[in-house]
Amino acid sequence: MLRYQHFFLQAAILCLPVSSFINVYQPHLKSTHVLSKSCARNTYHCRLNASFKETTTRRESIQKSLRTVFGIMSIALPANAASSSQAEKDKEKIVKGYKRLNYLLDNWEKETTNCKRQDNPYMGCERNPEKVMEYLGFKSMDDPLFRADKTLIRLQSLVPDESSAKYQDAVDVWLEKAEEGSGLAFVSSWGEANPGGGKDRVELFIERSRKDVVEARDVLATVIAILGLKVD
């Protein structure tokens, strides 16, 4: 995206002198026509006056052209800076989200099990599927993977041409696996409340969601490799 903005800026700068010359020579032709009619008596002073007007008009035209150039630059440069800043934030979100999914998978039992939720300590522990939804970015706007599909689409402009198809496939797979994993986690959270449900249903769906989390994590690894991002 940035390279296209620079291209249009250069094109605008290159085109300005053409309009400037047109503006310069039109007053010159007009002043020559007036000179031929009304300056027969005092040719020297009349030509001097016409030359002065021509010079003034040319100076004003150049100044107007420069103001146009600087106006374009004042708009383009801040926009480029803002775009670059957003890209850096998006990169950080993807890396941070990837690391969080790694942590979730490495500590799956610990993160998806809650032993302090029950008022009665003798009731034992229970699974907490909501943690899966949280790590996938479906619980909080502050999570790095919140609306990660939008983040991935914004970063698409940085993808090399030879990797564009692979990157698009990664975005599609992320959408599928993130939503499916979150959906299965949600079903798991109601496993005991549904008719015929029980803890076994909770376990069944939360473990199914784990497979989607693995694939979603792998997708982010592909994105990081394509974009050449560093993971500490």
PDB file of N, CA and C in Angstrom, residues 104-206:
ATOM      1  N   LEU A 104      -1.536 -21.903  26.207  1.00  0.00           N
ATOM      2  CA  LEU A 104      -2.771 -22.625  26.488  1.00  0.00           C
ATOM      3  C   LEU A 104      -2.607 -24.119  26.204  1.00  0.00           C
ATOM      4  N   LEU A 105      -2.035 -24.448  25.058  1.00  0.00           N
ATOM      5  CA  LEU A 105      -1.883 -25.855  24.682  1.00  0.00           C
ATOM      6  C   LEU A 105      -0.874 -26.575  25.576  1.00  0.00           C
ATOM      7  N   ASP A 106       0.165 -25.877  25.979  1.00  0.00           N
ATOM      8  CA  ASP A 106       1.172 -26.482  26.862  1.00  0.00           C
ATOM      9  C   ASP A 106       0.635 -26.692  28.277  1.00  0.00           C
ATOM     10  N   ASN A 107      -0.382 -25.922  28.639  1.00  0.00           N
ATOM     11  CA  ASN A 107      -0.964 -25.996  29.985  1.00  0.00           C
ATOM     12  C   ASN A 107      -2.477 -26.233  29.900  1.00  0.00           C
ATOM     13  N   TRP A 108      -2.860 -27.107  29.011  1.00  0.00           N
ATOM     14  CA  TRP A 108      -4.264 -27.303  28.695  1.00  0.00           C
ATOM     15  C   TRP A 108      -5.100 -27.702  29.914  1.00  0.00           C
ATOM     16  N   GLU A 109      -4.695 -28.718  30.605  1.00  0.00           N
ATOM     17  CA  GLU A 109      -5.459 -29.190  31.762  1.00  0.00           C
ATOM     18  C   GLU A 109      -5.546 -28.117  32.838  1.00  0.00           C
ATOM     19  N   LYS A 110      -4.433 -27.476  33.087  1.00  0.00           N
ATOM     20  CA  LYS A 110      -4.397 -26.439  34.126  1.00  0.00           C
ATOM     21  C   LYS A 110      -5.285 -25.254  33.777  1.00  0.00           C
ATOM     22  N   GLU A 111      -5.200 -24.778  32.535  1.00  0.00           N
ATOM     23  CA  GLU A 111      -5.934 -23.590  32.128  1.00  0.00           C
ATOM     24  C   GLU A 111      -7.429 -23.842  31.941  1.00  0.00           C
ATOM     25  N   THR A 112      -7.802 -25.064  31.594  1.00  0.00           N
ATOM     26  CA  THR A 112      -9.221 -25.346  31.330  1.00  0.00           C
ATOM     27  C   THR A 112      -9.884 -26.112  32.477  1.00  0.00           C
ATOM     28  N   THR A 113      -9.258 -26.113  33.624  1.00  0.00           N
ATOM     29  CA  THR A 113      -9.828 -26.773  34.799  1.00  0.00           C
ATOM     30  C   THR A 113      -9.872 -25.780  35.951  1.00  0.00           C
ATOM     31  N   ASN A 114     -11.002 -25.733  36.624  1.00  0.00           N
ATOM     32  CA  ASN A 114     -11.178 -24.814  37.740  1.00  0.00           C
ATOM     33  C   ASN A 114     -11.559 -25.609  38.988  1.00  0.00           C
ATOM     34  N   CYS A 115     -10.696 -25.524  39.990  1.00  0.00           N
ATOM     35  CA  CYS A 115     -10.962 -26.252  41.235  1.00  0.00           C
ATOM     36  C   CYS A 115     -11.476 -25.333  42.342  1.00  0.00           C
ATOM     37  N   LYS A 116     -11.706 -24.079  42.036  1.00  0.00           N
ATOM     38  CA  LYS A 116     -12.158 -23.126  43.061  1.00  0.00           C
ATOM     39  C   LYS A 116     -13.527 -22.542  42.741  1.00  0.00           C
ATOM     40  N   ARG A 117     -14.163 -23.083  41.737  1.00  0.00           N
ATOM     41  CA  ARG A 117     -15.437 -22.518  41.312  1.00  0.00           C
ATOM     42  C   ARG A 117     -16.593 -22.968  42.203  1.00  0.00           C
ATOM     43  N   GLN A 118     -16.510 -24.176  42.708  1.00  0.00           N
ATOM     44  CA  GLN A 118     -17.586 -24.698  43.536  1.00  0.00           C
ATOM     45  C   GLN A 118     -17.480 -24.167  44.959  1.00  0.00           C
ATOM     46  N   ASP A 119     -18.621 -23.849  45.553  1.00  0.00           N
ATOM     47  CA  ASP A 119     -18.653 -23.413  46.947  1.00  0.00           C
ATOM     48  C   ASP A 119     -18.278 -24.553  47.894  1.00  0.00           C
ATOM     49  N   ASN A 120     -18.632 -25.741  47.500  1.00  0.00           N
ATOM     50  CA  ASN A 120     -18.319 -26.919  48.317  1.00  0.00           C
ATOM     51  C   ASN A 120     -17.003 -27.527  47.840  1.00  0.00           C
ATOM     52  N   PRO A 121     -15.941 -27.461  48.652  1.00  0.00           N
ATOM     53  CA  PRO A 121     -14.640 -27.970  48.205  1.00  0.00           C
ATOM     54  C   PRO A 121     -14.640 -29.472  47.972  1.00  0.00           C
ATOM     55  N   TYR A 122     -15.634 -30.177  48.502  1.00  0.00           N
ATOM     56  CA  TYR A 122     -15.688 -31.637  48.347  1.00  0.00           C
ATOM     57  C   TYR A 122     -16.303 -32.051  47.010  1.00  0.00           C
ATOM     58  N   MET A 123     -16.775 -31.071  46.260  1.00  0.00           N
ATOM     59  CA  MET A 123     -17.369 -31.370  44.960  1.00  0.00           C
ATOM     60  C   MET A 123     -16.309 -31.639  43.894  1.00  0.00           C
ATOM     61  N   GLY A 124     -15.075 -31.300  44.185  1.00  0.00           N
ATOM     62  CA  GLY A 124     -13.991 -31.535  43.237  1.00  0.00           C
ATOM     63  C   GLY A 124     -13.862 -30.421  42.214  1.00  0.00           C
ATOM     64  N   CYS A 125     -13.091 -30.690  41.178  1.00  0.00           N
ATOM     65  CA  CYS A 125     -12.810 -29.683  40.138  1.00  0.00           C
ATOM     66  C   CYS A 125     -13.753 -29.863  38.951  1.00  0.00           C
ATOM     67  N   GLU A 126     -13.849 -28.826  38.155  1.00  0.00           N
ATOM     68  CA  GLU A 126     -14.658 -28.891  36.937  1.00  0.00           C
ATOM     69  C   GLU A 126     -13.919 -28.192  35.803  1.00  0.00           C
ATOM     70  N   ARG A 127     -14.244 -28.612  34.596  1.00  0.00           N
ATOM     71  CA  ARG A 127     -13.604 -28.022  33.415  1.00  0.00           C
ATOM     72  C   ARG A 127     -14.161 -26.631  33.162  1.00  0.00           C
ATOM     73  N   ASN A 128     -13.316 -25.764  32.600  1.00  0.00           N
ATOM     74  CA  ASN A 128     -13.695 -24.373  32.333  1.00  0.00           C
ATOM     75  C   ASN A 128     -13.490 -24.061  30.850  1.00  0.00           C
ATOM     76  N   PRO A 129     -14.439 -24.438  29.990  1.00  0.00           N
ATOM     77  CA  PRO A 129     -14.303 -24.239  28.543  1.00  0.00           C
ATOM     78  C   PRO A 129     -14.199 -22.769  28.132  1.00  0.00           C
ATOM     79  N   GLU A 130     -14.677 -21.869  28.989  1.00  0.00           N
ATOM     80  CA  GLU A 130     -14.632 -20.451  28.639  1.00  0.00           C
ATOM     81  C   GLU A 130     -13.204 -19.959  28.422  1.00  0.00           C
ATOM     82  N   LYS A 131     -12.247 -20.627  29.019  1.00  0.00           N
ATOM     83  CA  LYS A 131     -10.849 -20.250  28.828  1.00  0.00           C
ATOM     84  C   LYS A 131     -10.428 -20.372  27.363  1.00  0.00           C
ATOM     85  N   VAL A 132     -10.979 -21.374  26.685  1.00  0.00           N
ATOM     86  CA  VAL A 132     -10.664 -21.571  25.262  1.00  0.00           C
ATOM     87  C   VAL A 132     -11.159 -20.374  24.465  1.00  0.00           C
ATOM     88  N   MET A 133     -12.379 -19.951  24.741  1.00  0.00           N
ATOM     89  CA  MET A 133     -12.949 -18.797  24.054  1.00  0.00           C
ATOM     90  C   MET A 133     -12.130 -17.541  24.340  1.00  0.00           C
ATOM     91  N   GLU A 134     -11.666 -17.435  25.560  1.00  0.00           N
ATOM     92  CA  GLU A 134     -10.865 -16.271  25.952  1.00  0.00           C
ATOM     93  C   GLU A 134      -9.544 -16.211  25.182  1.00  0.00           C
ATOM     94  N   TYR A 135      -8.838 -17.324  25.103  1.00  0.00           N
ATOM     95  CA  TYR A 135      -7.542 -17.343  24.412  1.00  0.00           C
ATOM     96  C   TYR A 135      -7.686 -17.138  22.905  1.00  0.00           C
ATOM     97  N   LEU A 136      -8.827 -17.503  22.353  1.00  0.00           N
ATOM     98  CA  LEU A 136      -9.068 -17.322  20.917  1.00  0.00           C
ATOM     99  C   LEU A 136      -9.551 -15.919  20.576  1.00  0.00           C
ATOM    100  N   GLY A 137      -9.735 -15.092  21.599  1.00  0.00           N
ATOM    101  CA  GLY A 137     -10.110 -13.700  21.352  1.00  0.00           C
ATOM    102  C   GLY A 137     -11.592 -13.431  21.283  1.00  0.00           C
ATOM    103  N   PHE A 138     -12.418 -14.331  21.847  1.00  0.00           N
ATOM    104  CA  PHE A 138     -13.867 -14.162  21.760  1.00  0.00           C
ATOM    105  C   PHE A 138     -14.500 -13.654  23.054  1.00  0.00           C
ATOM    106  N   LYS A 139     -13.690 -13.273  24.023  1.00  0.00           N
ATOM    107  CA  LYS A 139     -14.244 -12.856  25.305  1.00  0.00           C
ATOM    108  C   LYS A 139     -13.945 -11.406  25.659  1.00  0.00           C
ATOM    109  N   SER A 140     -12.897 -10.852  25.114  1.00  0.00           N
ATOM    110  CA  SER A 140     -12.503  -9.498  25.511  1.00  0.00           C
ATOM    111  C   SER A 140     -11.929  -8.733  24.321  1.00  0.00           C
ATOM    112  N   MET A 141     -12.262  -7.443  24.251  1.00  0.00           N
ATOM    113  CA  MET A 141     -11.704  -6.584  23.207  1.00  0.00           C
ATOM    114  C   MET A 141     -10.228  -6.315  23.424  1.00  0.00           C
ATOM    115  N   ASP A 142      -9.747  -6.554  24.649  1.00  0.00           N
ATOM    116  CA  ASP A 142      -8.336  -6.310  24.958  1.00  0.00           C
ATOM    117  C   ASP A 142      -7.444  -7.478  24.581  1.00  0.00           C
ATOM    118  N   ASP A 143      -8.039  -8.599  24.215  1.00  0.00           N
ATOM    119  CA  ASP A 143      -7.228  -9.757  23.840  1.00  0.00           C
ATOM    120  C   ASP A 143      -6.549  -9.508  22.494  1.00  0.00           C
ATOM    121  N   PRO A 144      -5.294  -9.923  22.332  1.00  0.00           N
ATOM    122  CA  PRO A 144      -4.584  -9.667  21.064  1.00  0.00           C
ATOM    123  C   PRO A 144      -5.229 -10.327  19.849  1.00  0.00           C
ATOM    124  N   LEU A 145      -5.997 -11.393  20.072  1.00  0.00           N
ATOM    125  CA  LEU A 145      -6.634 -12.081  18.945  1.00  0.00           C
ATOM    126  C   LEU A 145      -8.099 -11.672  18.760  1.00  0.00           C
ATOM    127  N   PHE A 146      -8.509 -10.598  19.445  1.00  0.00           N
ATOM    128  CA  PHE A 146      -9.857 -10.086  19.223  1.00  0.00           C
ATOM    129  C   PHE A 146      -9.980  -9.597  17.782  1.00  0.00           C
ATOM    130  N   ARG A 147     -10.952 -10.147  17.061  1.00  0.00           N
ATOM    131  CA  ARG A 147     -11.133  -9.856  15.628  1.00  0.00           C
ATOM    132  C   ARG A 147      -9.823 -10.037  14.863  1.00  0.00           C
ATOM    133  N   ALA A 148      -9.196 -11.156  15.091  1.00  0.00           N
ATOM    134  CA  ALA A 148      -7.902 -11.433  14.452  1.00  0.00           C
ATOM    135  C   ALA A 148      -8.016 -11.503  12.938  1.00  0.00           C
ATOM    136  N   ASP A 149      -9.202 -11.856  12.428  1.00  0.00           N
ATOM    137  CA  ASP A 149      -9.379 -11.892  10.976  1.00  0.00           C
ATOM    138  C   ASP A 149      -9.163 -10.512  10.365  1.00  0.00           C
ATOM    139  N   LYS A 150      -9.638  -9.451  11.066  1.00  0.00           N
ATOM    140  CA  LYS A 150      -9.425  -8.086  10.582  1.00  0.00           C
ATOM    141  C   LYS A 150      -7.942  -7.731  10.625  1.00  0.00           C
ATOM    142  N   THR A 151      -7.275  -8.167  11.673  1.00  0.00           N
ATOM    143  CA  THR A 151      -5.837  -7.910  11.797  1.00  0.00           C
ATOM    144  C   THR A 151      -5.073  -8.573  10.659  1.00  0.00           C
ATOM    145  N   LEU A 152      -5.413  -9.814  10.367  1.00  0.00           N
ATOM    146  CA  LEU A 152      -4.737 -10.553   9.296  1.00  0.00           C
ATOM    147  C   LEU A 152      -4.980  -9.904   7.933  1.00  0.00           C
ATOM    148  N   ILE A 153      -6.184  -9.406   7.716  1.00  0.00           N
ATOM    149  CA  ILE A 153      -6.495  -8.762   6.436  1.00  0.00           C
ATOM    150  C   ILE A 153      -5.706  -7.470   6.275  1.00  0.00           C
ATOM    151  N   ARG A 154      -5.568  -6.705   7.370  1.00  0.00           N
ATOM    152  CA  ARG A 154      -4.779  -5.463   7.287  1.00  0.00           C
ATOM    153  C   ARG A 154      -3.312  -5.751   6.968  1.00  0.00           C
ATOM    154  N   LEU A 155      -2.800  -6.860   7.459  1.00  0.00           N
ATOM    155  CA  LEU A 155      -1.392  -7.210   7.231  1.00  0.00           C
ATOM    156  C   LEU A 155      -1.152  -7.802   5.842  1.00  0.00           C
ATOM    157  N   GLN A 156      -2.215  -8.061   5.104  1.00  0.00           N
ATOM    158  CA  GLN A 156      -2.077  -8.708   3.805  1.00  0.00           C
ATOM    159  C   GLN A 156      -1.268  -7.866   2.811  1.00  0.00           C
ATOM    160  N   SER A 157      -1.275  -6.549   2.994  1.00  0.00           N
ATOM    161  CA  SER A 157      -0.526  -5.677   2.090  1.00  0.00           C
ATOM    162  C   SER A 157       0.985  -5.867   2.226  1.00  0.00           C
ATOM    163  N   LEU A 158       1.439  -6.509   3.315  1.00  0.00           N
ATOM    164  CA  LEU A 158       2.869  -6.724   3.542  1.00  0.00           C
ATOM    165  C   LEU A 158       3.337  -8.080   3.034  1.00  0.00           C
ATOM    166  N   VAL A 159       2.428  -8.866   2.511  1.00  0.00           N
ATOM    167  CA  VAL A 159       2.761 -10.225   2.081  1.00  0.00           C
ATOM    168  C   VAL A 159       3.446 -10.199   0.705  1.00  0.00           C
ATOM    169  N   PRO A 160       4.568 -10.901   0.553  1.00  0.00           N
ATOM    170  CA  PRO A 160       5.210 -10.995  -0.775  1.00  0.00           C
ATOM    171  C   PRO A 160       4.261 -11.635  -1.786  1.00  0.00           C
ATOM    172  N   ASP A 161       4.384 -11.237  -3.038  1.00  0.00           N
ATOM    173  CA  ASP A 161       3.474 -11.733  -4.073  1.00  0.00           C
ATOM    174  C   ASP A 161       3.481 -13.254  -4.169  1.00  0.00           C
ATOM    175  N   GLU A 162       4.658 -13.856  -4.023  1.00  0.00           N
ATOM    176  CA  GLU A 162       4.753 -15.309  -4.181  1.00  0.00           C
ATOM    177  C   GLU A 162       4.084 -16.070  -3.032  1.00  0.00           C
ATOM    178  N   SER A 163       3.761 -15.380  -1.938  1.00  0.00           N
ATOM    179  CA  SER A 163       3.130 -16.033  -0.776  1.00  0.00           C
ATOM    180  C   SER A 163       1.680 -15.611  -0.577  1.00  0.00           C
ATOM    181  N   SER A 164       1.143 -14.839  -1.518  1.00  0.00           N
ATOM    182  CA  SER A 164      -0.209 -14.291  -1.331  1.00  0.00           C
ATOM    183  C   SER A 164      -1.272 -15.389  -1.244  1.00  0.00           C
ATOM    184  N   ALA A 165      -1.176 -16.409  -2.083  1.00  0.00           N
ATOM    185  CA  ALA A 165      -2.165 -17.489  -2.069  1.00  0.00           C
ATOM    186  C   ALA A 165      -2.084 -18.273  -0.760  1.00  0.00           C
ATOM    187  N   LYS A 166      -0.885 -18.563  -0.320  1.00  0.00           N
ATOM    188  CA  LYS A 166      -0.686 -19.293   0.932  1.00  0.00           C
ATOM    189  C   LYS A 166      -1.212 -18.487   2.119  1.00  0.00           C
ATOM    190  N   TYR A 167      -0.995 -17.187   2.076  1.00  0.00           N
ATOM    191  CA  TYR A 167      -1.463 -16.322   3.156  1.00  0.00           C
ATOM    192  C   TYR A 167      -2.984 -16.284   3.188  1.00  0.00           C
ATOM    193  N   GLN A 168      -3.615 -16.181   2.028  1.00  0.00           N
ATOM    194  CA  GLN A 168      -5.066 -16.153   1.966  1.00  0.00           C
ATOM    195  C   GLN A 168      -5.661 -17.448   2.504  1.00  0.00           C
ATOM    196  N   ASP A 169      -5.028 -18.578   2.183  1.00  0.00           N
ATOM    197  CA  ASP A 169      -5.489 -19.859   2.715  1.00  0.00           C
ATOM    198  C   ASP A 169      -5.392 -19.870   4.237  1.00  0.00           C
ATOM    199  N   ALA A 170      -4.308 -19.285   4.762  1.00  0.00           N
ATOM    200  CA  ALA A 170      -4.127 -19.233   6.215  1.00  0.00           C
ATOM    201  C   ALA A 170      -5.223 -18.405   6.880  1.00  0.00           C
ATOM    202  N   VAL A 171      -5.599 -17.300   6.257  1.00  0.00           N
ATOM    203  CA  VAL A 171      -6.675 -16.462   6.803  1.00  0.00           C
ATOM    204  C   VAL A 171      -7.995 -17.234   6.822  1.00  0.00           C
ATOM    205  N   ASP A 172      -8.274 -17.966   5.746  1.00  0.00           N
ATOM    206  CA  ASP A 172      -9.511 -18.746   5.666  1.00  0.00           C
ATOM    207  C   ASP A 172      -9.552 -19.837   6.735  1.00  0.00           C
ATOM    208  N   VAL A 173      -8.429 -20.523   6.912  1.00  0.00           N
ATOM    209  CA  VAL A 173      -8.371 -21.597   7.913  1.00  0.00           C
ATOM    210  C   VAL A 173      -8.515 -21.020   9.318  1.00  0.00           C
ATOM    211  N   TRP A 174      -7.904 -19.849   9.556  1.00  0.00           N
ATOM    212  CA  TRP A 174      -8.046 -19.223  10.873  1.00  0.00           C
ATOM    213  C   TRP A 174      -9.520 -18.947  11.190  1.00  0.00           C
ATOM    214  N   LEU A 175     -10.231 -18.359  10.239  1.00  0.00           N
ATOM    215  CA  LEU A 175     -11.645 -18.065  10.447  1.00  0.00           C
ATOM    216  C   LEU A 175     -12.422 -19.323  10.810  1.00  0.00           C
ATOM    217  N   GLU A 176     -12.153 -20.391  10.091  1.00  0.00           N
ATOM    218  CA  GLU A 176     -12.871 -21.646  10.309  1.00  0.00           C
ATOM    219  C   GLU A 176     -12.540 -22.257  11.673  1.00  0.00           C
ATOM    220  N   LYS A 177     -11.258 -22.385  11.980  1.00  0.00           N
ATOM    221  CA  LYS A 177     -10.841 -23.096  13.194  1.00  0.00           C
ATOM    222  C   LYS A 177     -11.078 -22.274  14.458  1.00  0.00           C
ATOM    223  N   ALA A 178     -10.887 -20.973  14.392  1.00  0.00           N
ATOM    224  CA  ALA A 178     -11.111 -20.139  15.576  1.00  0.00           C
ATOM    225  C   ALA A 178     -12.592 -20.147  15.960  1.00  0.00           C
ATOM    226  N   GLU A 179     -13.470 -19.985  14.979  1.00  0.00           N
ATOM    227  CA  GLU A 179     -14.902 -19.978  15.267  1.00  0.00           C
ATOM    228  C   GLU A 179     -15.388 -21.361  15.692  1.00  0.00           C
ATOM    229  N   GLU A 180     -14.875 -22.389  15.070  1.00  0.00           N
ATOM    230  CA  GLU A 180     -15.283 -23.750  15.431  1.00  0.00           C
ATOM    231  C   GLU A 180     -14.807 -24.110  16.832  1.00  0.00           C
ATOM    232  N   GLY A 181     -13.558 -23.756  17.149  1.00  0.00           N
ATOM    233  CA  GLY A 181     -13.023 -24.043  18.477  1.00  0.00           C
ATOM    234  C   GLY A 181     -13.789 -23.313  19.563  1.00  0.00           C
ATOM    235  N   SER A 182     -14.106 -22.044  19.309  1.00  0.00           N
ATOM    236  CA  SER A 182     -14.870 -21.274  20.278  1.00  0.00           C
ATOM    237  C   SER A 182     -16.290 -21.830  20.420  1.00  0.00           C
ATOM    238  N   GLY A 183     -16.885 -22.247  19.293  1.00  0.00           N
ATOM    239  CA  GLY A 183     -18.232 -22.815  19.331  1.00  0.00           C
ATOM    240  C   GLY A 183     -18.299 -24.107  20.120  1.00  0.00           C
ATOM    241  N   LEU A 184     -17.318 -24.979  19.926  1.00  0.00           N
ATOM    242  CA  LEU A 184     -17.289 -26.239  20.674  1.00  0.00           C
ATOM    243  C   LEU A 184     -17.065 -25.991  22.165  1.00  0.00           C
ATOM    244  N   ALA A 185     -16.250 -24.997  22.480  1.00  0.00           N
ATOM    245  CA  ALA A 185     -16.031 -24.647  23.886  1.00  0.00           C
ATOM    246  C   ALA A 185     -17.330 -24.150  24.514  1.00  0.00           C
ATOM    247  N   PHE A 186     -18.085 -23.379  23.737  1.00  0.00           N
ATOM    248  CA  PHE A 186     -19.364 -22.887  24.248  1.00  0.00           C
ATOM    249  C   PHE A 186     -20.338 -24.041  24.506  1.00  0.00           C
ATOM    250  N   VAL A 187     -20.405 -24.985  23.572  1.00  0.00           N
ATOM    251  CA  VAL A 187     -21.262 -26.161  23.756  1.00  0.00           C
ATOM    252  C   VAL A 187     -20.823 -26.952  24.984  1.00  0.00           C
ATOM    253  N   SER A 188     -19.515 -27.066  25.156  1.00  0.00           N
ATOM    254  CA  SER A 188     -18.990 -27.785  26.315  1.00  0.00           C
ATOM    255  C   SER A 188     -19.402 -27.140  27.623  1.00  0.00           C
ATOM    256  N   SER A 189     -19.446 -25.805  27.635  1.00  0.00           N
ATOM    257  CA  SER A 189     -19.795 -25.100  28.873  1.00  0.00           C
ATOM    258  C   SER A 189     -21.234 -25.371  29.305  1.00  0.00           C
ATOM    259  N   TRP A 190     -22.079 -25.829  28.367  1.00  0.00           N
ATOM    260  CA  TRP A 190     -23.468 -26.169  28.681  1.00  0.00           C
ATOM    261  C   TRP A 190     -23.690 -27.677  28.688  1.00  0.00           C
ATOM    262  N   GLY A 191     -22.606 -28.426  28.696  1.00  0.00           N
ATOM    263  CA  GLY A 191     -22.715 -29.888  28.598  1.00  0.00           C
ATOM    264  C   GLY A 191     -23.519 -30.533  29.695  1.00  0.00           C
ATOM    265  N   GLU A 192     -23.430 -30.024  30.891  1.00  0.00           N
ATOM    266  CA  GLU A 192     -24.168 -30.610  32.013  1.00  0.00           C
ATOM    267  C   GLU A 192     -25.593 -30.099  32.079  1.00  0.00           C
ATOM    268  N   ALA A 193     -25.836 -28.899  31.550  1.00  0.00           N
ATOM    269  CA  ALA A 193     -27.171 -28.304  31.651  1.00  0.00           C
ATOM    270  C   ALA A 193     -28.138 -28.878  30.628  1.00  0.00           C
ATOM    271  N   ASN A 194     -27.633 -29.363  29.506  1.00  0.00           N
ATOM    272  CA  ASN A 194     -28.503 -29.884  28.465  1.00  0.00           C
ATOM    273  C   ASN A 194     -29.112 -31.225  28.875  1.00  0.00           C
ATOM    274  N   PRO A 195     -30.299 -31.546  28.355  1.00  0.00           N
ATOM    275  CA  PRO A 195     -30.930 -32.846  28.667  1.00  0.00           C
ATOM    276  C   PRO A 195     -30.018 -34.000  28.242  1.00  0.00           C
ATOM    277  N   GLY A 196     -29.826 -34.924  29.135  1.00  0.00           N
ATOM    278  CA  GLY A 196     -28.969 -36.074  28.850  1.00  0.00           C
ATOM    279  C   GLY A 196     -27.494 -35.750  28.949  1.00  0.00           C
ATOM    280  N   GLY A 197     -27.191 -34.538  29.417  1.00  0.00           N
ATOM    281  CA  GLY A 197     -25.792 -34.132  29.508  1.00  0.00           C
ATOM    282  C   GLY A 197     -25.147 -34.592  30.796  1.00  0.00           C
ATOM    283  N   GLY A 198     -23.891 -34.251  30.917  1.00  0.00           N
ATOM    284  CA  GLY A 198     -23.133 -34.615  32.106  1.00  0.00           C
ATOM    285  C   GLY A 198     -21.690 -34.199  31.918  1.00  0.00           C
ATOM    286  N   LYS A 199     -20.862 -34.540  32.871  1.00  0.00           N
ATOM    287  CA  LYS A 199     -19.448 -34.166  32.789  1.00  0.00           C
ATOM    288  C   LYS A 199     -18.764 -34.798  31.578  1.00  0.00           C
ATOM    289  N   ASP A 200     -19.255 -35.976  31.188  1.00  0.00           N
ATOM    290  CA  ASP A 200     -18.653 -36.629  30.030  1.00  0.00           C
ATOM    291  C   ASP A 200     -18.860 -35.815  28.757  1.00  0.00           C
ATOM    292  N   ARG A 201     -20.007 -35.124  28.661  1.00  0.00           N
ATOM    293  CA  ARG A 201     -20.269 -34.279  27.494  1.00  0.00           C
ATOM    294  C   ARG A 201     -19.385 -33.039  27.517  1.00  0.00           C
ATOM    295  N   VAL A 202     -19.147 -32.519  28.695  1.00  0.00           N
ATOM    296  CA  VAL A 202     -18.242 -31.372  28.837  1.00  0.00           C
ATOM    297  C   VAL A 202     -16.848 -31.765  28.354  1.00  0.00           C
ATOM    298  N   GLU A 203     -16.379 -32.922  28.811  1.00  0.00           N
ATOM    299  CA  GLU A 203     -15.047 -33.407  28.428  1.00  0.00           C
ATOM    300  C   GLU A 203     -14.965 -33.637  26.919  1.00  0.00           C
ATOM    301  N   LEU A 204     -16.030 -34.204  26.361  1.00  0.00           N
ATOM    302  CA  LEU A 204     -16.041 -34.532  24.935  1.00  0.00           C
ATOM    303  C   LEU A 204     -15.845 -33.286  24.081  1.00  0.00           C
ATOM    304  N   PHE A 205     -16.621 -32.266  24.339  1.00  0.00           N
ATOM    305  CA  PHE A 205     -16.585 -31.078  23.478  1.00  0.00           C
ATOM    306  C   PHE A 205     -15.366 -30.199  23.743  1.00  0.00           C
ATOM    307  N   ILE A 206     -14.893 -30.173  24.960  1.00  0.00           N
ATOM    308  CA  ILE A 206     -13.716 -29.345  25.220  1.00  0.00           C
ATOM    309  C   ILE A 206     -12.470 -29.963  24.581  1.00  0.00           C
TER     310      ILE A 206
END
